[in-house]
GROMACS .gro file of N, CA, C and O in nm:
model
  472
    1MET      N    1  -2.981  -1.075  -6.611
    1MET     CA    2  -3.050  -0.986  -6.520
    1MET      C    3  -2.957  -0.949  -6.405
    1MET      O    4  -2.893  -1.036  -6.346
    2ALA      N    5  -2.948  -0.823  -6.374
    2ALA     CA    6  -2.859  -0.775  -6.268
    2ALA      C    7  -2.915  -0.809  -6.130
    2ALA      O    8  -3.036  -0.809  -6.109
    3ILE      N    9  -2.825  -0.837  -6.036
    3ILE     CA   10  -2.865  -0.863  -5.898
    3ILE      C   11  -2.903  -0.729  -5.835
    3ILE      O   12  -2.829  -0.632  -5.849
    4PRO      N   13  -3.017  -0.722  -5.767
    4PRO     CA   14  -3.053  -0.596  -5.701
    4PRO      C   15  -2.945  -0.553  -5.603
    4PRO      O   16  -2.880  -0.637  -5.540
    5GLN      N   17  -2.923  -0.423  -5.590
    5GLN     CA   18  -2.815  -0.369  -5.507
    5GLN      C   19  -2.823  -0.420  -5.363
    5GLN      O   20  -2.723  -0.457  -5.306
    6TRP      N   21  -2.941  -0.425  -5.307
    6TRP     CA   22  -2.950  -0.469  -5.167
    6TRP      C   23  -2.909  -0.615  -5.153
    6TRP      O   24  -2.853  -0.654  -5.052
    7ASN      N   25  -2.934  -0.697  -5.256
    7ASN     CA   26  -2.892  -0.836  -5.251
    7ASN      C   27  -2.740  -0.847  -5.254
    7ASN      O   28  -2.682  -0.926  -5.182
    8ALA      N   29  -2.677  -0.769  -5.342
    8ALA     CA   30  -2.531  -0.772  -5.352
    8ALA      C   31  -2.469  -0.723  -5.221
    8ALA      O   32  -2.371  -0.780  -5.173
    9THR      N   33  -2.525  -0.619  -5.164
    9THR     CA   34  -2.475  -0.565  -5.037
    9THR      C   35  -2.493  -0.667  -4.925
    9THR      O   36  -2.401  -0.692  -4.847
   10GLN      N   37  -2.608  -0.730  -4.919
   10GLN     CA   38  -2.636  -0.830  -4.817
   10GLN      C   39  -2.541  -0.950  -4.832
   10GLN      O   40  -2.486  -0.999  -4.733
   11THR      N   41  -2.518  -0.993  -4.956
   11THR     CA   42  -2.428  -1.104  -4.981
   11THR      C   43  -2.285  -1.068  -4.938
   11THR      O   44  -2.216  -1.149  -4.876
   12GLY      N   45  -2.243  -0.946  -4.971
   12GLY     CA   46  -2.110  -0.900  -4.930
   12GLY      C   47  -2.095  -0.896  -4.780
   12GLY      O   48  -1.992  -0.937  -4.725
   13ASN      N   49  -2.198  -0.848  -4.712
   13ASN     CA   50  -2.195  -0.844  -4.565
   13ASN      C   51  -2.186  -0.984  -4.505
   13ASN      O   52  -2.114  -1.007  -4.408
   14GLN      N   53  -2.259  -1.078  -4.565
   14GLN     CA   54  -2.254  -1.216  -4.516
   14GLN      C   55  -2.116  -1.277  -4.537
   14GLN      O   56  -2.065  -1.349  -4.451
   15ALA      N   57  -2.054  -1.248  -4.652
   15ALA     CA   58  -1.919  -1.300  -4.680
   15ALA      C   59  -1.819  -1.241  -4.581
   15ALA      O   60  -1.733  -1.313  -4.528
   16GLU      N   61  -1.829  -1.111  -4.554
   16GLU     CA   62  -1.738  -1.048  -4.458
   16GLU      C   63  -1.758  -1.105  -4.318
   16GLU      O   64  -1.661  -1.128  -4.245
   17HIS      N   65  -1.883  -1.131  -4.281
   17HIS     CA   66  -1.911  -1.190  -4.150
   17HIS      C   67  -1.849  -1.329  -4.139
   17HIS      O   68  -1.787  -1.364  -4.038
   18LYS      N   69  -1.864  -1.408  -4.245
   18LYS     CA   70  -1.807  -1.543  -4.246
   18LYS      C   71  -1.654  -1.537  -4.234
   18LYS      O   72  -1.594  -1.612  -4.157
   19ALA      N   73  -1.592  -1.446  -4.307
   19ALA     CA   74  -1.446  -1.430  -4.302
   19ALA      C   75  -1.403  -1.384  -4.163
   19ALA      O   76  -1.305  -1.434  -4.108
   20LYS      N   77  -1.476  -1.289  -4.107
   20LYS     CA   78  -1.443  -1.236  -3.974
   20LYS      C   79  -1.447  -1.347  -3.869
   20LYS      O   80  -1.354  -1.362  -3.790
   21GLU      N   81  -1.554  -1.424  -3.868
   21GLU     CA   82  -1.569  -1.532  -3.771
   21GLU      C   83  -1.459  -1.637  -3.790
   21GLU      O   84  -1.404  -1.688  -3.692
   22TYR      N   85  -1.425  -1.668  -3.913
   22TYR     CA   86  -1.319  -1.764  -3.942
   22TYR      C   87  -1.185  -1.716  -3.887
   22TYR      O   88  -1.113  -1.792  -3.821
   23LEU      N   89  -1.150  -1.590  -3.914
   23LEU     CA   90  -1.021  -1.538  -3.870
   23LEU      C   91  -1.013  -1.525  -3.718
   23LEU      O   92  -0.907  -1.549  -3.659
   24ILE      N   93  -1.124  -1.491  -3.654
   24ILE     CA   94  -1.127  -1.489  -3.508
   24ILE      C   95  -1.101  -1.629  -3.454
   24ILE      O   96  -1.024  -1.648  -3.359
   25ALA      N   97  -1.162  -1.728  -3.517
   25ALA     CA   98  -1.143  -1.868  -3.475
   25ALA      C   99  -0.998  -1.913  -3.496
   25ALA      O  100  -0.951  -2.005  -3.427
   26GLN      N  101  -0.926  -1.849  -3.588
   26GLN     CA  102  -0.786  -1.882  -3.613
   26GLN      C  103  -0.692  -1.809  -3.517
   26GLN      O  104  -0.570  -1.824  -3.526
   27GLY      N  105  -0.748  -1.726  -3.427
   27GLY     CA  106  -0.667  -1.662  -3.325
   27GLY      C  107  -0.632  -1.516  -3.350
   27GLY      O  108  -0.561  -1.455  -3.270
   28LEU      N  109  -0.684  -1.456  -3.458
   28LEU     CA  110  -0.659  -1.314  -3.482
   28LEU      C  111  -0.752  -1.231  -3.395
   28LEU      O  112  -0.863  -1.274  -3.362
   29ASP      N  113  -0.706  -1.113  -3.357
   29ASP     CA  114  -0.785  -1.021  -3.275
   29ASP      C  115  -0.853  -0.919  -3.365
   29ASP      O  116  -0.785  -0.841  -3.433
   30PHE      N  117  -0.985  -0.918  -3.364
   30PHE     CA  118  -1.062  -0.827  -3.448
   30PHE      C  119  -1.049  -0.684  -3.397
   30PHE      O  120  -1.060  -0.657  -3.279
   31ILE      N  121  -1.027  -0.591  -3.491
   31ILE     CA  122  -1.013  -0.449  -3.457
   31ILE      C  123  -1.128  -0.367  -3.515
   31ILE      O  124  -1.196  -0.295  -3.444
   32GLU      N  125  -1.151  -0.379  -3.647
   32GLU     CA  126  -1.249  -0.292  -3.711
   32GLU      C  127  -1.295  -0.354  -3.843
   32GLU      O  128  -1.224  -0.432  -3.904
   33GLN      N  129  -1.417  -0.313  -3.885
   33GLN     CA  130  -1.473  -0.361  -4.010
   33GLN      C  131  -1.518  -0.243  -4.095
   33GLN      O  132  -1.570  -0.144  -4.043
   34ASN      N  133  -1.498  -0.253  -4.225
   34ASN     CA  134  -1.544  -0.154  -4.323
   34ASN      C  135  -1.493  -0.013  -4.296
   34ASN      O  136  -1.569   0.084  -4.297
   35PHE      N  137  -1.362  -0.001  -4.275
   35PHE     CA  138  -1.301   0.131  -4.265
   35PHE      C  139  -1.298   0.190  -4.405
   35PHE      O  140  -1.243   0.131  -4.498
   36SER      N  141  -1.360   0.307  -4.421
   36SER     CA  142  -1.375   0.364  -4.554
   36SER      C  143  -1.326   0.508  -4.559
   36SER      O  144  -1.354   0.587  -4.469
   37VAL      N  145  -1.253   0.539  -4.664
   37VAL     CA  146  -1.209   0.675  -4.694
   37VAL      C  147  -1.237   0.697  -4.843
   37VAL      O  148  -1.274   0.604  -4.915
   38LYS      N  149  -1.217   0.820  -4.887
   38LYS     CA  150  -1.246   0.853  -5.026
   38LYS      C  151  -1.171   0.763  -5.125
   38LYS      O  152  -1.223   0.727  -5.229
   39SER      N  153  -1.049   0.727  -5.090
   39SER     CA  154  -0.965   0.650  -5.182
   39SER      C  155  -0.991   0.499  -5.182
   39SER      O  156  -0.943   0.428  -5.270
   40GLY      N  157  -1.064   0.448  -5.083
   40GLY     CA  158  -1.089   0.304  -5.079
   40GLY      C  159  -1.145   0.257  -4.946
   40GLY      O  160  -1.178   0.338  -4.859
   41GLU      N  161  -1.155   0.125  -4.932
   41GLU     CA  162  -1.213   0.065  -4.812
   41GLU      C  163  -1.130  -0.055  -4.770
   41GLU      O  164  -1.076  -0.127  -4.852
   42ILE      N  165  -1.123  -0.075  -4.638
   42ILE     CA  166  -1.061  -0.195  -4.581
   42ILE      C  167  -1.176  -0.278  -4.525
   42ILE      O  168  -1.248  -0.232  -4.435
   43ASP      N  169  -1.192  -0.399  -4.575
   43ASP     CA  170  -1.304  -0.483  -4.530
   43ASP      C  171  -1.291  -0.519  -4.383
   43ASP      O  172  -1.385  -0.500  -4.305
   44LEU      N  173  -1.177  -0.573  -4.344
   44LEU     CA  174  -1.156  -0.619  -4.206
   44LEU      C  175  -1.015  -0.582  -4.161
   44LEU      O  176  -0.920  -0.591  -4.238
   45ILE      N  177  -1.005  -0.545  -4.033
   45ILE     CA  178  -0.875  -0.513  -3.974
   45ILE      C  179  -0.859  -0.598  -3.848
   45ILE      O  180  -0.949  -0.601  -3.763
   46PHE      N  181  -0.745  -0.666  -3.839
   46PHE     CA  182  -0.714  -0.752  -3.726
   46PHE      C  183  -0.573  -0.722  -3.676
   46PHE      O  184  -0.494  -0.655  -3.743
   47LYS      N  185  -0.542  -0.777  -3.560
   47LYS     CA  186  -0.403  -0.785  -3.512
   47LYS      C  187  -0.371  -0.933  -3.497
   47LYS      O  188  -0.451  -1.009  -3.445
   48ASP      N  189  -0.255  -0.971  -3.546
   48ASP     CA  190  -0.202  -1.106  -3.529
   48ASP      C  191  -0.077  -1.090  -3.444
   48ASP      O  192   0.030  -1.060  -3.495
   49MET      N  193  -0.096  -1.100  -3.314
   49MET     CA  194   0.006  -1.068  -3.215
   49MET      C  195   0.043  -0.920  -3.232
   49MET      O  196  -0.041  -0.836  -3.211
   50GLN      N  197   0.164  -0.888  -3.275
   50GLN     CA  198   0.205  -0.748  -3.290
   50GLN      C  199   0.192  -0.698  -3.435
   50GLN      O  200   0.233  -0.587  -3.465
   51GLN      N  201   0.135  -0.779  -3.522
   51GLN     CA  202   0.126  -0.743  -3.663
   51GLN      C  203  -0.016  -0.702  -3.701
   51GLN      O  204  -0.112  -0.771  -3.670
   52TRP      N  205  -0.027  -0.587  -3.769
   52TRP     CA  206  -0.156  -0.543  -3.823
   52TRP      C  207  -0.187  -0.629  -3.946
   52TRP      O  208  -0.098  -0.654  -4.028
   53VAL      N  209  -0.312  -0.672  -3.957
   53VAL     CA  210  -0.354  -0.753  -4.071
   53VAL      C  211  -0.475  -0.684  -4.135
   53VAL      O  212  -0.580  -0.667  -4.072
   54PHE      N  213  -0.457  -0.642  -4.260
   54PHE     CA  214  -0.563  -0.577  -4.335
   54PHE      C  215  -0.617  -0.679  -4.435
   54PHE      O  216  -0.542  -0.734  -4.516
   55VAL      N  217  -0.747  -0.705  -4.427
   55VAL     CA  218  -0.806  -0.817  -4.500
   55VAL      C  219  -0.904  -0.769  -4.606
   55VAL      O  220  -0.996  -0.692  -4.576
   56GLU      N  221  -0.884  -0.818  -4.726
   56GLU     CA  222  -0.979  -0.798  -4.836
   56GLU      C  223  -1.059  -0.927  -4.848
   56GLU      O  224  -1.003  -1.037  -4.848
   57VAL      N  225  -1.192  -0.915  -4.858
   57VAL     CA  226  -1.279  -1.030  -4.870
   57VAL      C  227  -1.341  -1.028  -5.011
   57VAL      O  228  -1.396  -0.927  -5.052
   58LYS      N  229  -1.327  -1.139  -5.081
   58LYS     CA  230  -1.387  -1.152  -5.214
   58LYS      C  231  -1.476  -1.276  -5.214
   58LYS      O  232  -1.438  -1.380  -5.162
   59TYR      N  233  -1.594  -1.263  -5.276
   59TYR     CA  234  -1.692  -1.372  -5.278
   59TYR      C  235  -1.742  -1.394  -5.420
   59TYR      O  236  -1.768  -1.299  -5.493
   60ARG      N  237  -1.753  -1.519  -5.458
   60ARG     CA  238  -1.817  -1.561  -5.582
   60ARG      C  239  -1.908  -1.677  -5.549
   60ARG      O  240  -1.866  -1.773  -5.484
   61ALA      N  241  -2.032  -1.668  -5.596
   61ALA     CA  242  -2.127  -1.777  -5.571
   61ALA      C  243  -2.085  -1.903  -5.646
   61ALA      O  244  -2.103  -2.015  -5.597
   62SER      N  245  -2.025  -1.884  -5.765
   62SER     CA  246  -1.974  -1.998  -5.842
   62SER      C  247  -1.852  -1.951  -5.920
   62SER      O  248  -1.827  -1.832  -5.932
   63SER      N  249  -1.779  -2.046  -5.974
   63SER     CA  250  -1.658  -2.010  -6.047
   63SER      C  251  -1.682  -1.996  -6.198
   63SER      O  252  -1.587  -1.987  -6.274
   64SER      N  253  -1.807  -1.990  -6.239
   64SER     CA  254  -1.836  -1.981  -6.383
   64SER      C  255  -1.783  -1.852  -6.446
   64SER      O  256  -1.757  -1.847  -6.565
   65HIS      N  257  -1.765  -1.748  -6.366
   65HIS     CA  258  -1.708  -1.622  -6.414
   65HIS      C  259  -1.575  -1.590  -6.346
   65HIS      O  260  -1.537  -1.475  -6.333
   66GLY      N  261  -1.505  -1.693  -6.301
   66GLY     CA  262  -1.377  -1.675  -6.235
   66GLY      C  263  -1.386  -1.702  -6.086
   66GLY      O  264  -1.495  -1.703  -6.029
   67HIS      N  265  -1.271  -1.724  -6.026
   67HIS     CA  266  -1.264  -1.751  -5.883
   67HIS      C  267  -1.256  -1.620  -5.805
   67HIS      O  268  -1.210  -1.518  -5.857
   68ALA      N  269  -1.296  -1.625  -5.681
   68ALA     CA  270  -1.298  -1.505  -5.596
   68ALA      C  271  -1.160  -1.441  -5.586
   68ALA      O  272  -1.148  -1.318  -5.593
   69ALA      N  273  -1.056  -1.521  -5.572
   69ALA     CA  274  -0.920  -1.467  -5.558
   69ALA      C  275  -0.879  -1.386  -5.680
   69ALA      O  276  -0.802  -1.290  -5.668
   70GLU      N  277  -0.930  -1.422  -5.796
   70GLU     CA  278  -0.897  -1.349  -5.919
   70GLU      C  279  -0.956  -1.208  -5.921
   70GLU      O  280  -0.914  -1.126  -6.002
   71MET      N  281  -1.050  -1.182  -5.834
   71MET     CA  282  -1.115  -1.051  -5.830
   71MET      C  283  -1.032  -0.948  -5.753
   71MET      O  284  -1.064  -0.830  -5.751
   72PHE      N  285  -0.924  -0.993  -5.690
   72PHE     CA  286  -0.835  -0.900  -5.620
   72PHE      C  287  -0.732  -0.850  -5.721
   72PHE      O  288  -0.622  -0.902  -5.733
   73THR      N  289  -0.772  -0.746  -5.792
   73THR     CA  290  -0.692  -0.692  -5.902
   73THR      C  291  -0.588  -0.593  -5.852
   73THR      O  292  -0.592  -0.549  -5.736
   74SER      N  293  -0.498  -0.553  -5.940
   74SER     CA  294  -0.397  -0.452  -5.903
   74SER      C  295  -0.464  -0.320  -5.871
   74SER      O  296  -0.418  -0.246  -5.783
   75SER      N  297  -0.573  -0.288  -5.938
   75SER     CA  298  -0.647  -0.165  -5.909
   75SER      C  299  -0.706  -0.169  -5.768
   75SER      O  300  -0.698  -0.071  -5.693
   76LYS      N  301  -0.764  -0.282  -5.731
   76LYS     CA  302  -0.822  -0.298  -5.597
   76LYS      C  303  -0.711  -0.292  -5.492
   76LYS      O  304  -0.727  -0.232  -5.386
   77ARG      N  305  -0.598  -0.355  -5.520
   77ARG     CA  306  -0.485  -0.352  -5.427
   77ARG      C  307  -0.437  -0.209  -5.405
   77ARG      O  308  -0.406  -0.170  -5.293
   78SER      N  309  -0.432  -0.131  -5.511
   78SER     CA  310  -0.389   0.008  -5.501
   78SER      C  311  -0.484   0.089  -5.412
   78SER      O  312  -0.441   0.166  -5.325
   79LYS      N  313  -0.614   0.071  -5.431
   79LYS     CA  314  -0.713   0.141  -5.348
   79LYS      C  315  -0.703   0.097  -5.203
   79LYS      O  316  -0.712   0.179  -5.112
   80LEU      N  317  -0.684  -0.032  -5.182
   80LEU     CA  318  -0.670  -0.085  -5.046
   80LEU      C  319  -0.546  -0.028  -4.978
   80LEU      O  320  -0.552   0.015  -4.863
   81THR      N  321  -0.436  -0.022  -5.051
   81THR     CA  322  -0.312   0.032  -4.995
   81THR      C  323  -0.329   0.178  -4.955
   81THR      O  324  -0.283   0.220  -4.848
   82LYS      N  325  -0.398   0.256  -5.036
   82LYS     CA  326  -0.423   0.397  -5.002
   82LYS      C  327  -0.508   0.409  -4.876
   82LYS      O  328  -0.483   0.492  -4.790
   83ALA      N  329  -0.610   0.323  -4.864
   83ALA     CA  330  -0.694   0.323  -4.744
   83ALA      C  331  -0.612   0.283  -4.621
   83ALA      O  332  -0.630   0.340  -4.513
   84ILE      N  333  -0.523   0.187  -4.636
   84ILE     CA  334  -0.437   0.145  -4.525
   84ILE      C  335  -0.349   0.260  -4.480
   84ILE      O  336  -0.333   0.285  -4.360
   85MET      N  337  -0.292   0.334  -4.573
   85MET     CA  338  -0.206   0.449  -4.539
   85MET      C  339  -0.286   0.553  -4.460
   85MET      O  340  -0.237   0.608  -4.361
   86CYS      N  341  -0.410   0.578  -4.500
   86CYS     CA  342  -0.496   0.672  -4.427
   86CYS      C  343  -0.525   0.621  -4.286
   86CYS      O  344  -0.522   0.698  -4.189
   87TYR      N  345  -0.554   0.491  -4.275
   87TYR     CA  346  -0.582   0.431  -4.144
   87TYR      C  347  -0.462   0.445  -4.051
   87TYR      O  348  -0.477   0.485  -3.935
   88LEU      N  349  -0.345   0.413  -4.101
   88LEU     CA  350  -0.225   0.422  -4.019
   88LEU      C  351  -0.197   0.567  -3.978
   88LEU      O  352  -0.155   0.592  -3.865
   89GLN      N  353  -0.220   0.661  -4.068
   89GLN     CA  354  -0.202   0.803  -4.034
   89GLN      C  355  -0.294   0.844  -3.920
   89GLN      O  356  -0.253   0.919  -3.831
   90LEU      N  357  -0.418   0.796  -3.923
   90LEU     CA  358  -0.513   0.829  -3.815
   90LEU      C  359  -0.463   0.781  -3.680
   90LEU      O  360  -0.493   0.840  -3.577
   91LEU      N  361  -0.387   0.672  -3.680
   91LEU     CA  362  -0.333   0.616  -3.556
   91LEU      C  363  -0.192   0.667  -3.525
   91LEU      O  364  -0.129   0.620  -3.432
   92ASP      N  365  -0.146   0.761  -3.605
   92ASP     CA  366  -0.009   0.815  -3.591
   92ASP      C  367   0.096   0.705  -3.602
   92ASP      O  368   0.196   0.705  -3.529
   93LEU      N  369   0.074   0.611  -3.693
   93LEU     CA  370   0.170   0.504  -3.718
   93LEU      C  371   0.239   0.529  -3.851
   93LEU      O  372   0.175   0.566  -3.950
   94ASN      N  373   0.368   0.508  -3.855
   94ASN     CA  374   0.446   0.524  -3.976
   94ASN      C  375   0.440   0.394  -4.056
   94ASN      O  376   0.477   0.288  -4.006
   95CYS      N  377   0.395   0.403  -4.180
   95CYS     CA  378   0.376   0.282  -4.260
   95CYS      C  379   0.508   0.209  -4.286
   95CYS      O  380   0.509   0.088  -4.308
   96HIS      N  381   0.620   0.279  -4.279
   96HIS     CA  382   0.750   0.217  -4.303
   96HIS      C  383   0.805   0.146  -4.179
   96HIS      O  384   0.898   0.067  -4.190
   97HIS      N  385   0.747   0.175  -4.064
   97HIS     CA  386   0.796   0.116  -3.939
   97HIS      C  387   0.687   0.037  -3.867
   97HIS      O  388   0.703   0.004  -3.749
   98THR      N  389   0.578   0.008  -3.937
   98THR     CA  390   0.468  -0.066  -3.877
   98THR      C  391   0.466  -0.207  -3.934
   98THR      O  392   0.469  -0.227  -4.056
   99ASN      N  393   0.463  -0.305  -3.845
   99ASN     CA  394   0.457  -0.445  -3.884
   99ASN      C  395   0.315  -0.475  -3.934
   99ASN      O  396   0.220  -0.471  -3.856
  100MET      N  397   0.302  -0.500  -4.063
  100MET     CA  398   0.169  -0.522  -4.119
  100MET      C  399   0.176  -0.613  -4.241
  100MET      O  400   0.282  -0.635  -4.298
  101ARG      N  401   0.058  -0.666  -4.277
  101ARG     CA  402   0.046  -0.746  -4.398
  101ARG      C  403  -0.096  -0.732  -4.453
  101ARG      O  404  -0.187  -0.690  -4.382
  102ILE      N  405  -0.110  -0.769  -4.579
  102ILE     CA  406  -0.241  -0.772  -4.643
  102ILE      C  407  -0.275  -0.918  -4.669
  102ILE      O  408  -0.197  -0.991  -4.729
  103ASP      N  409  -0.393  -0.960  -4.621
  103ASP     CA  410  -0.442  -1.095  -4.644
  103ASP      C  411  -0.566  -1.088  -4.731
  103ASP      O  412  -0.637  -0.987  -4.735
  104LEU      N  413  -0.594  -1.198  -4.798
  104LEU     CA  414  -0.713  -1.210  -4.881
  104LEU      C  415  -0.792  -1.331  -4.832
  104LEU      O  416  -0.735  -1.439  -4.812
  105VAL      N  417  -0.921  -1.311  -4.811
  105VAL     CA  418  -1.010  -1.424  -4.785
  105VAL      C  419  -1.099  -1.435  -4.909
  105VAL      O  420  -1.177  -1.345  -4.938
  106ALA      N  421  -1.078  -1.542  -4.984
  106ALA     CA  422  -1.154  -1.568  -5.106
  106ALA      C  423  -1.256  -1.677  -5.077
  106ALA      O  424  -1.219  -1.787  -5.034
  107ILE      N  425  -1.381  -1.644  -5.100
  107ILE     CA  426  -1.489  -1.740  -5.073
  107ILE      C  427  -1.555  -1.774  -5.206
  107ILE      O  428  -1.612  -1.687  -5.273
  108ASP      N  429  -1.544  -1.901  -5.245
  108ASP     CA  430  -1.609  -1.953  -5.366
  108ASP      C  431  -1.720  -2.047  -5.321
  108ASP      O  432  -1.692  -2.158  -5.277
  109GLY      N  433  -1.844  -1.999  -5.329
  109GLY     CA  434  -1.956  -2.079  -5.279
  109GLY      C  435  -1.941  -2.097  -5.130
  109GLY      O  436  -1.943  -2.001  -5.054
  110GLU      N  437  -1.921  -2.221  -5.086
  110GLU     CA  438  -1.903  -2.250  -4.944
  110GLU      C  439  -1.756  -2.267  -4.905
  110GLU      O  440  -1.723  -2.284  -4.788
  111GLU      N  441  -1.667  -2.265  -5.003
  111GLU     CA  442  -1.524  -2.288  -4.978
  111GLU      C  443  -1.452  -2.157  -4.946
  111GLU      O  444  -1.452  -2.063  -5.026
  112LEU      N  445  -1.392  -2.152  -4.829
  112LEU     CA  446  -1.318  -2.034  -4.785
  112LEU      C  447  -1.168  -2.061  -4.795
  112LEU      O  448  -1.121  -2.164  -4.747
  113ASN      N  449  -1.097  -1.969  -4.856
  113ASN     CA  450  -0.952  -1.981  -4.871
  113ASN      C  451  -0.887  -1.855  -4.816
  113ASN      O  452  -0.909  -1.744  -4.866
  114TRP      N  453  -0.806  -1.872  -4.711
  114TRP     CA  454  -0.735  -1.760  -4.647
  114TRP      C  455  -0.593  -1.755  -4.703
  114TRP      O  456  -0.515  -1.848  -4.683
  115ILE      N  457  -0.563  -1.649  -4.773
  115ILE     CA  458  -0.431  -1.633  -4.835
  115ILE      C  459  -0.360  -1.522  -4.762
  115ILE      O  460  -0.401  -1.405  -4.767
  116LYS      N  461  -0.251  -1.557  -4.692
  116LYS     CA  462  -0.177  -1.459  -4.613
  116LYS      C  463  -0.075  -1.386  -4.699
  116LYS      O  464  -0.017  -1.443  -4.790
  117ASN      N  465  -0.057  -1.259  -4.666
  117ASN     CA  466   0.050  -1.178  -4.723
  117ASN      C  467   0.048  -1.177  -4.877
  117ASN      O  468   0.147  -1.208  -4.941
  118VAL      N  469  -0.066  -1.135  -4.931
  118VAL     CA  470  -0.079  -1.132  -5.079
  118VAL      C  471  -0.001  -1.017  -5.139
  118VAL      O  472   0.023  -0.917  -5.079
   0.00000   0.00000   0.00000
């Protein structure tokens, strides 16, 4: 039986909130959440001192169908990268001269794993 859309959306929002609070507690400065363009979405945007940090959040209630980190596919990375390029353009930042990284927060049940520079 499929999970109702509002449940999946609510679960995703809760996972993003948990990741956001965790990263703030680790000293990152929160900038924006759910930046969306036609080509993709950035779940969370932070600054880590002078470095932009673009965060993808993945959640799995259990590992019976794979771990959350495994859900960050090359297709998802490509969409995320396109969204990052759009975001940087809006700020008049050159992607080749901007200090940035992509991080993944993978949440499996209650276990949160922050993977830097994926």
